[in-house]
Coordinates of C-alpha atoms (C1' of nucleotides) in Angstrom, one line a residue:
Chain A
X18 CA 38.1 68.9 54.4
X19 CA 36.2 67.6 57.3
X20 CA 32.6 66.2 56.2
X21 CA 30.3 65.3 59.1
X22 CA 29.2 61.7 58.9
X23 CA 26.2 60.8 57.0
X24 CA 24.9 58.8 59.6
X25 CA 26.0 57.6 63.1
X26 CA 27.5 54.4 64.1
X27 CA 24.5 53.9 66.4
X28 CA 22.1 54.4 63.5
X29 CA 24.1 51.7 61.4
X30 CA 24.0 49.4 64.2
X31 CA 20.3 49.9 64.7
X32 CA 19.8 49.4 61.1
X33 CA 21.7 46.2 60.9
X34 CA 19.9 44.7 63.8
X35 CA 16.4 45.6 62.3
X36 CA 17.8 43.8 59.2
X37 CA 18.6 40.6 60.8
X38 CA 15.6 40.7 63.2
X39 CA 13.3 41.0 60.0
X40 CA 15.2 39.1 57.5
X41 CA 17.3 36.9 59.4
X42 CA 21.2 36.5 58.8
X43 CA 21.0 36.0 55.0
X44 CA 19.2 39.4 54.9
X45 CA 22.3 40.9 56.4
X46 CA 24.7 42.1 53.5
X47 CA 26.8 45.2 53.0
X48 CA 24.7 46.2 50.2
X49 CA 21.4 45.5 51.6
X50 CA 22.4 47.6 54.7
X51 CA 23.5 50.3 52.6
X52 CA 20.3 50.8 50.7
X53 CA 18.5 50.5 54.0
X54 CA 20.3 53.5 54.9
X55 CA 20.0 55.0 51.6
X56 CA 23.6 55.0 50.5
X57 CA 26.1 52.8 48.6
X58 CA 28.0 49.9 50.0
X59 CA 31.3 51.6 50.1
X60 CA 30.1 54.2 52.4
X61 CA 29.7 51.6 55.3
X62 CA 33.5 51.2 55.2
X63 CA 33.9 54.6 56.8
X64 CA 32.2 53.3 59.7
X65 CA 33.0 49.6 59.9
X66 CA 36.2 47.7 59.1
X67 CA 34.6 44.9 57.3
X68 CA 31.6 42.6 57.3
X69 CA 32.8 40.6 60.6
X70 CA 33.0 44.0 62.4
X71 CA 29.6 44.6 61.3
X72 CA 28.3 41.5 62.7
X73 CA 30.1 42.1 66.0
X74 CA 28.2 45.4 66.2
X75 CA 25.0 43.5 65.9
X76 CA 26.0 41.2 68.4
X77 CA 26.8 44.1 70.8
X78 CA 23.4 45.7 70.0
X79 CA 21.7 42.7 71.7
X80 CA 24.0 42.2 74.5
X81 CA 23.7 46.0 75.3
X82 CA 20.0 45.2 75.9
X83 CA 20.9 43.2 79.0
X84 CA 20.4 45.4 81.9
X85 CA 20.7 44.8 85.6
X86 CA 20.7 46.6 88.9
X87 CA 24.3 47.7 90.0
X88 CA 24.1 47.2 93.6
X89 CA 23.9 43.6 95.0
X90 CA 21.6 41.8 97.3
X91 CA 22.7 39.9 100.5
X92 CA 21.9 36.6 98.3
X93 CA 24.5 35.8 95.7
X94 CA 22.1 33.2 94.3
X95 CA 19.6 35.9 93.7
X96 CA 22.1 38.2 92.0
X97 CA 23.6 35.7 89.8
X98 CA 20.1 34.4 88.7
X99 CA 19.2 38.1 87.7
X100 CA 22.2 38.6 85.7
X101 CA 21.8 35.2 83.9
X102 CA 18.0 35.8 83.2
X103 CA 18.7 39.4 81.8
X104 CA 21.1 38.2 79.2
X105 CA 19.1 34.9 78.1
X106 CA 16.2 37.3 77.8
X107 CA 18.2 39.7 75.7
X108 CA 19.2 36.7 73.5
X109 CA 15.6 35.4 73.2
X110 CA 14.3 38.7 72.1
X111 CA 16.4 38.5 69.2
X112 CA 16.5 34.6 68.3
X113 CA 18.1 35.3 64.8
X114 CA 21.0 37.1 66.1
X115 CA 21.8 34.0 68.3
X116 CA 24.1 32.2 65.8
X117 CA 26.2 35.4 65.7
X118 CA 26.3 35.8 69.5
X119 CA 27.5 32.4 69.6
X120 CA 30.2 32.5 67.3
X121 CA 31.6 36.1 67.3
X122 CA 33.6 37.5 69.9
X123 CA 33.1 40.9 71.4
X124 CA 35.6 42.9 73.3
X125 CA 33.0 45.8 74.3
X126 CA 33.0 46.8 77.7
X127 CA 29.6 45.3 78.0
X128 CA 31.0 41.8 78.3
X129 CA 33.6 42.7 80.6
X130 CA 30.9 44.6 82.9
X131 CA 28.6 41.6 82.8
X132 CA 31.5 39.2 83.5
X133 CA 32.7 41.1 86.5
X134 CA 29.2 41.7 87.8
X135 CA 28.6 37.8 87.4
X136 CA 32.0 37.2 89.3
X137 CA 31.1 39.4 92.1
X138 CA 28.3 37.4 92.7
X139 CA 29.8 34.1 92.3
X140 CA 33.0 35.0 94.6
X141 CA 30.2 35.5 97.4
X142 CA 29.5 31.9 97.1
X143 CA 33.0 31.6 98.6
X144 CA 35.1 31.0 95.4
X145 CA 38.3 32.6 94.0
X146 CA 40.8 31.7 91.5
X147 CA 40.5 28.3 89.7
X148 CA 37.1 27.4 91.5
X149 CA 35.7 31.0 90.5
X150 CA 37.1 30.5 87.1
X151 CA 35.1 27.2 86.7
X152 CA 32.1 28.5 88.3
X153 CA 32.1 31.3 85.8
X154 CA 32.8 29.1 82.6
X155 CA 29.8 27.0 83.7
X156 CA 27.4 29.5 84.4
X157 CA 28.1 31.5 81.0
X158 CA 28.1 28.0 79.4
X159 CA 24.7 27.3 80.6
X160 CA 23.1 30.4 79.5
X161 CA 24.7 30.2 75.9
X162 CA 23.9 26.7 75.9
X163 CA 20.4 27.1 76.5
X164 CA 19.9 30.0 73.9
X165 CA 21.8 27.5 71.6
X166 CA 19.6 24.5 72.4
X167 CA 16.3 26.5 71.6
X168 CA 17.8 27.4 68.1
X169 CA 19.7 24.2 66.9
X170 CA 19.5 21.6 69.6
X171 CA 17.8 18.3 69.4
X172 CA 14.4 19.8 70.7
X173 CA 15.0 23.0 69.1
X174 CA 11.7 25.0 68.6
X175 CA 12.7 27.7 66.3
X176 CA 14.4 27.7 62.9
X177 CA 11.5 27.5 60.9
X178 CA 9.9 24.5 62.0
X179 CA 7.1 25.3 64.5
X180 CA 7.4 23.9 68.0
X181 CA 4.6 21.5 67.9
X182 CA 5.9 19.7 64.8
X183 CA 9.4 19.2 66.3
X184 CA 7.8 17.8 69.4
X185 CA 5.2 15.8 67.4
X186 CA 8.4 14.4 65.4
X187 CA 9.9 13.3 68.5
X188 CA 6.6 11.9 70.1
X189 CA 6.1 9.9 67.1
X190 CA 9.6 8.1 67.3
X191 CA 9.5 4.3 68.2
X192 CA 8.6 4.3 71.8
X193 CA 10.7 1.0 72.6
X194 CA 13.8 2.4 71.2
X195 CA 13.5 6.1 72.4
X196 CA 11.6 6.1 75.6
X197 CA 13.5 8.9 77.0
X198 CA 13.0 11.3 74.1
X199 CA 9.4 10.5 73.5
X200 CA 9.0 11.3 77.4
X201 CA 10.6 14.6 77.4
X202 CA 8.9 15.6 74.1
X203 CA 5.5 15.0 75.7
X204 CA 6.8 17.1 78.6
X205 CA 7.8 19.8 76.3
X206 CA 4.2 20.2 75.2
X207 CA 3.1 21.9 78.3
X208 CA 6.3 23.8 79.1
X209 CA 7.8 27.0 78.2
X210 CA 11.4 28.1 77.5
X211 CA 11.7 30.5 80.4
X212 CA 10.7 28.0 82.9
X213 CA 13.2 25.5 81.5
X214 CA 16.0 27.7 81.6
X215 CA 15.2 29.0 85.0
X216 CA 14.9 25.5 86.4
X217 CA 17.9 24.4 84.6
X218 CA 19.7 27.6 86.0
X219 CA 18.6 26.3 89.4
X220 CA 20.3 23.2 89.2
X221 CA 23.6 24.6 88.6
X222 CA 23.1 27.2 91.4
X223 CA 22.3 24.0 93.7
X224 CA 25.6 22.6 92.6
X225 CA 27.2 26.0 93.3
X226 CA 25.8 26.1 96.7
X227 CA 26.7 22.6 97.8
X228 CA 30.2 22.4 96.6
X229 CA 33.1 24.2 98.0
Chain B
X3 CA 21.4 4.7 31.9
X4 CA 22.6 3.8 35.4
X5 CA 26.0 5.4 36.3
X6 CA 28.0 4.5 39.2
X7 CA 28.6 7.5 41.5
X8 CA 31.9 9.0 41.1
X9 CA 32.4 9.1 44.7
X10 CA 30.6 8.2 47.8
X11 CA 28.7 10.3 50.2
X12 CA 31.2 9.2 52.9
X13 CA 34.0 10.4 50.6
X14 CA 32.5 13.8 50.3
X15 CA 31.9 14.0 54.0
X16 CA 35.4 13.1 54.6
X17 CA 36.8 15.6 52.3
X18 CA 34.3 18.5 53.6
X19 CA 35.6 18.0 57.0
X20 CA 39.1 17.9 56.0
X21 CA 38.7 21.5 54.3
X22 CA 37.2 23.1 57.4
X23 CA 39.7 21.4 59.6
X24 CA 42.6 22.7 57.5
X25 CA 41.4 26.0 56.2
X26 CA 38.5 27.0 58.5
X27 CA 35.0 27.7 57.6
X28 CA 35.9 29.9 55.0
X29 CA 37.7 27.3 53.1
X30 CA 34.6 25.3 52.7
X31 CA 32.8 26.3 49.3
X32 CA 31.1 24.2 46.9
X33 CA 33.6 25.2 44.3
X34 CA 36.6 24.5 46.7
X35 CA 35.1 21.2 47.6
X36 CA 34.6 20.0 44.2
X37 CA 38.2 20.8 43.2
X38 CA 39.5 18.9 46.0
X39 CA 37.5 16.0 44.9
X40 CA 38.7 16.5 41.3
X41 CA 35.4 17.6 39.9
X42 CA 33.3 20.5 39.0
X43 CA 31.2 22.3 41.4
X44 CA 27.8 21.0 39.8
X45 CA 28.8 17.4 40.5
X46 CA 28.3 17.7 44.3
X47 CA 24.7 18.6 43.7
X48 CA 24.2 14.9 42.9
X49 CA 25.0 14.1 46.5
X50 CA 23.7 16.9 48.3
X51 CA 20.7 19.5 48.2
X52 CA 22.6 22.4 48.9
X53 CA 25.3 24.2 51.0
X54 CA 23.6 24.0 54.1
X55 CA 23.0 20.3 53.6
X56 CA 26.7 20.2 53.1
X57 CA 27.4 21.9 56.3
X58 CA 25.2 19.5 58.2
X59 CA 27.1 16.6 56.8
X60 CA 30.2 18.2 58.3
X61 CA 28.5 18.4 61.8
X62 CA 27.5 14.8 61.4
X63 CA 31.0 13.7 60.7
X64 CA 32.3 15.4 63.8
X65 CA 29.4 14.1 66.0
X66 CA 30.0 10.7 64.8
X67 CA 33.3 10.6 66.4
X68 CA 31.6 10.6 70.0
X69 CA 31.6 7.1 71.0
X70 CA 30.3 5.5 74.2
X71 CA 29.8 2.0 75.9
X72 CA 26.4 0.7 75.3
X73 CA 25.7 -0.7 78.6
X74 CA 25.2 1.2 81.8
X75 CA 27.2 1.3 85.0
X76 CA 25.4 1.3 88.4
X77 CA 26.4 5.1 88.8
X78 CA 24.2 7.3 86.6
X79 CA 26.4 10.1 87.3
X80 CA 29.3 8.2 85.9
X81 CA 27.3 7.6 82.8
X82 CA 26.3 11.1 82.2
X83 CA 30.0 12.2 82.6
X84 CA 31.1 9.7 80.2
X85 CA 28.3 10.6 77.7
X86 CA 29.0 14.5 78.1
X87 CA 33.0 14.0 78.0
X88 CA 33.0 12.0 74.8
X89 CA 30.9 14.7 72.8
X90 CA 32.8 17.4 74.3
X91 CA 36.1 15.7 73.1
X92 CA 34.7 15.3 69.8
X93 CA 34.0 19.0 69.3
X94 CA 37.4 19.9 70.7
X95 CA 39.0 17.7 68.2
X96 CA 37.5 20.0 65.4
X97 CA 37.3 23.3 66.9
X98 CA 36.8 25.0 63.4
X99 CA 33.6 22.9 63.1
X100 CA 32.3 24.1 66.4
X101 CA 30.6 27.2 65.0
X102 CA 28.7 24.8 62.6
X103 CA 27.7 22.4 65.4
X104 CA 26.3 25.4 67.5
X105 CA 24.1 26.7 64.5
X106 CA 23.1 23.8 62.4
X107 CA 20.6 21.2 63.4
X108 CA 21.1 17.5 62.3
X109 CA 18.3 14.9 62.3
X110 CA 20.8 12.1 62.1
X111 CA 20.3 9.0 64.5
X112 CA 23.5 10.0 65.9
X113 CA 21.9 12.8 68.0
X114 CA 18.9 10.8 68.9
X115 CA 20.9 8.0 70.0
X116 CA 23.2 10.3 72.2
X117 CA 20.1 12.0 73.7
X118 CA 18.4 8.8 74.5
X119 CA 21.7 7.5 76.1
X120 CA 22.0 10.7 78.2
X121 CA 18.3 10.4 79.0
X122 CA 18.7 6.9 80.2
X123 CA 21.3 8.1 82.7
X124 CA 19.5 11.2 83.9
X125 CA 16.2 9.0 84.2
X126 CA 18.1 6.9 86.9
X127 CA 18.7 10.2 89.1
X128 CA 15.1 9.6 89.7
X129 CA 13.6 12.2 87.3
X130 CA 11.0 11.7 84.5
X131 CA 8.6 14.0 82.4
X132 CA 9.3 17.9 83.0
X133 CA 12.3 17.4 85.4
X134 CA 14.0 14.9 83.2
X135 CA 13.4 17.5 80.2
X136 CA 15.1 20.1 82.4
X137 CA 18.2 17.8 83.4
X138 CA 18.5 17.1 79.5
X139 CA 18.5 20.7 78.4
X140 CA 20.8 21.7 81.2
X141 CA 23.6 19.3 80.6
X142 CA 23.6 19.5 76.9
X143 CA 23.6 23.3 77.2
X144 CA 26.8 23.0 79.5
X145 CA 28.3 20.7 77.0
X146 CA 27.7 23.2 74.0
X147 CA 28.3 26.3 76.1
X148 CA 31.5 25.0 77.2
X149 CA 32.6 24.4 73.6
X150 CA 31.1 27.7 72.7
X151 CA 33.0 29.4 75.4
X152 CA 36.3 28.3 74.4
X153 CA 35.6 29.3 70.9
X154 CA 33.9 32.9 71.3
X155 CA 33.4 33.6 75.0
X156 CA 34.9 36.2 77.0
X157 CA 38.2 34.3 77.8
X158 CA 38.1 32.5 74.6
X159 CA 41.5 30.9 73.7
X160 CA 40.9 30.1 70.1
X161 CA 40.1 32.0 67.2
X162 CA 43.6 33.2 66.1
X163 CA 44.5 34.9 69.3
X164 CA 46.8 32.9 71.3
X165 CA 45.8 31.7 74.8
X166 CA 48.4 33.6 76.6
X167 CA 47.7 36.9 75.0
X168 CA 44.1 36.6 75.7
X169 CA 44.8 36.0 79.5
X170 CA 47.3 38.9 79.4
X171 CA 44.7 40.9 77.7
X172 CA 42.4 40.4 80.9
X173 CA 45.3 40.2 83.3
X174 CA 46.2 43.8 82.3
X175 CA 42.7 45.3 83.1
X176 CA 42.3 47.9 85.8
X177 CA 42.4 45.9 89.0
X178 CA 40.3 48.0 90.8
X179 CA 37.5 48.0 88.2
X180 CA 37.8 44.4 87.1
X181 CA 39.1 42.5 90.2
X182 CA 37.1 39.3 89.2
X183 CA 38.4 39.1 85.7
X184 CA 41.9 39.7 86.6
X185 CA 41.5 36.8 89.2
X186 CA 40.2 34.5 86.8
X187 CA 42.7 35.4 84.2
X188 CA 45.3 34.7 86.6
X189 CA 43.7 31.2 87.5
X190 CA 43.4 30.5 83.7
X191 CA 47.2 30.5 83.1
X192 CA 47.7 27.4 85.0
X193 CA 44.5 25.7 84.1
X194 CA 43.5 23.5 81.0
X195 CA 40.1 23.3 79.1
X196 CA 39.5 19.6 80.0
X197 CA 39.9 20.1 83.7
X198 CA 37.6 23.2 83.5
X199 CA 35.0 21.4 81.8
X200 CA 35.2 18.4 84.0
X201 CA 34.9 20.5 87.2
X202 CA 32.0 22.6 85.6
X203 CA 29.9 19.2 84.7
X204 CA 30.6 18.2 88.3
X205 CA 29.1 21.2 89.6
X206 CA 25.8 20.6 87.6
X207 CA 25.9 16.9 88.5
X208 CA 26.1 17.8 92.0
X209 CA 22.9 20.1 91.6
X210 CA 21.2 17.0 89.8
X211 CA 22.2 14.8 92.8
X212 CA 20.8 17.0 95.4
X213 CA 17.6 18.5 94.0
X214 CA 14.5 16.0 93.4
Chain C
dA27 C1' 21.2 7.7 37.2
dC28 C1' 25.0 10.6 37.3
dC29 C1' 27.8 14.2 35.3
dT30 C1' 29.0 18.8 33.8
dG31 C1' 30.1 23.6 31.4
dA32 C1' 28.0 28.0 30.9
dA33 C1' 25.4 31.5 32.9
dC34 C1' 23.0 34.5 36.4
dA35 C1' 22.4 36.8 40.3
dC36 C1' 24.4 37.7 43.9
dC37 C1' 28.4 38.6 47.5
dG38 C1' 32.6 41.5 50.1
dT39 C1' 36.3 44.4 49.1
dT40 C1' 40.1 47.3 46.4
dC41 C1' 41.0 51.1 44.1
dA42 C1' 41.0 55.6 42.6
dA43 C1' 38.6 59.8 42.6
dG44 C1' 35.8 63.0 44.4
dT45 C1' 34.1 67.0 48.1
Chain D
dA3 C1' 37.4 63.2 56.9
dC4 C1' 34.1 61.4 54.6
dC5 C1' 31.7 59.8 50.4
dT6 C1' 31.1 57.0 46.2
dG7 C1' 31.0 54.4 41.3
dA8 C1' 33.5 51.1 38.9
dA9 C1' 35.7 47.0 38.9
dC10 C1' 37.5 42.5 40.5
dA11 C1' 37.6 38.0 42.4
dC12 C1' 34.8 35.4 44.2
dC13 C1' 30.3 32.9 45.8
dG14 C1' 25.8 29.2 45.4
dT15 C1' 22.7 27.8 42.3
dT16 C1' 19.7 27.1 37.7
dC17 C1' 19.4 25.2 33.5
dA18 C1' 20.1 22.7 29.7
dA19 C1' 22.7 19.2 27.6
dG20 C1' 25.5 15.3 27.8
dT21 C1' 26.3 9.9 29.1

DNA sequence: ACCTGAACACCGTTCAAGT
DNA sequence: ACCTGAACACCGTTCAAGT
């Protein structure tokens, strides 16, 4: 006997994302999500295969927020930059989901479409085949790596500890042993994440412009 | 009454890493580790604060395998390259630990020492302060991002699915809609991870050489 | 100082039954 | 087709007691 679903997959996705945004990764459980949706845990299994499947759904909810103009400009660097920035911003909007984005694999068309758009831009730098593959791997690595670095890297600013404290911790290292770390910790005080990402991205784009 | 520890912290670290290497992340539990060490779960709490602490220990076991020569050459690019490669290789030697490396933060001297060595190399490109910070963030992002990409990126080759299958999956996409993805999937067939990383790294080093 | 068993409050998921 | 309660086999961790 056909029964209408109690809630849509989209509703479930939205509720799961809200749970992680608000309570972090450990706030996401089948049971917690179920009660947020007003049902029992087992109901979720009508919409989702298992917990990992649910996590992929959360990842895709975040990635879906990356939007870009479909056409392309006459400057491939500008296109690649726009694409990279929109993904990076989507990740930054949901910092507590980043660990999931880094570790779960999605086969959603969102990922393929983004990849294809980025490849279209990079191809216009004059690359194809192996060189295009390397360029693609490098730029996606840079995006994910910057997101990771803010979350868990040496100068990570999130994850509970306030930014100023992390910087202070590095600033107070022995200056003779760690002059470089002290230096960048000072610089980090009057910097911001988007600027750092943009300038880091520009370094790679410079490399992509030069080599052939 | 002073009792000698039943096992050292190093022994615990080693056993935990072995557990993850062999059975993956889900094979690591307080209970499984305890029985691998021949005791009850609660004994572990004499050596480790909690599960997260244990995970950081595993991360540090992997990072500790990154070794580099202390002196520096007359070529900063060569030094940065060596440092990046040694970390990347350490990560690759323990693919199932990578998700932990991406998401857990360590305050071990290993991390600080690596950072300082890398900064020393990058500083010799003529950078300091904010520009040095950006260069550092970019190169660490590239390293971690490449490790992430192999694990969970669009063309990821690990995570159960064999490399050939992933590539085949992309190769069989509609060529008119995803020409770029099909192209790099073909290229990926006769490529290897270290080559891709080396060449991706070179792109960033090119960018670091040019800009000032 | 270090070890440890029992117990508690959670998990994800199987199963079998409902509509 | 979709829902759901009971039950199972796990977790990490607190507590209280041992040496």
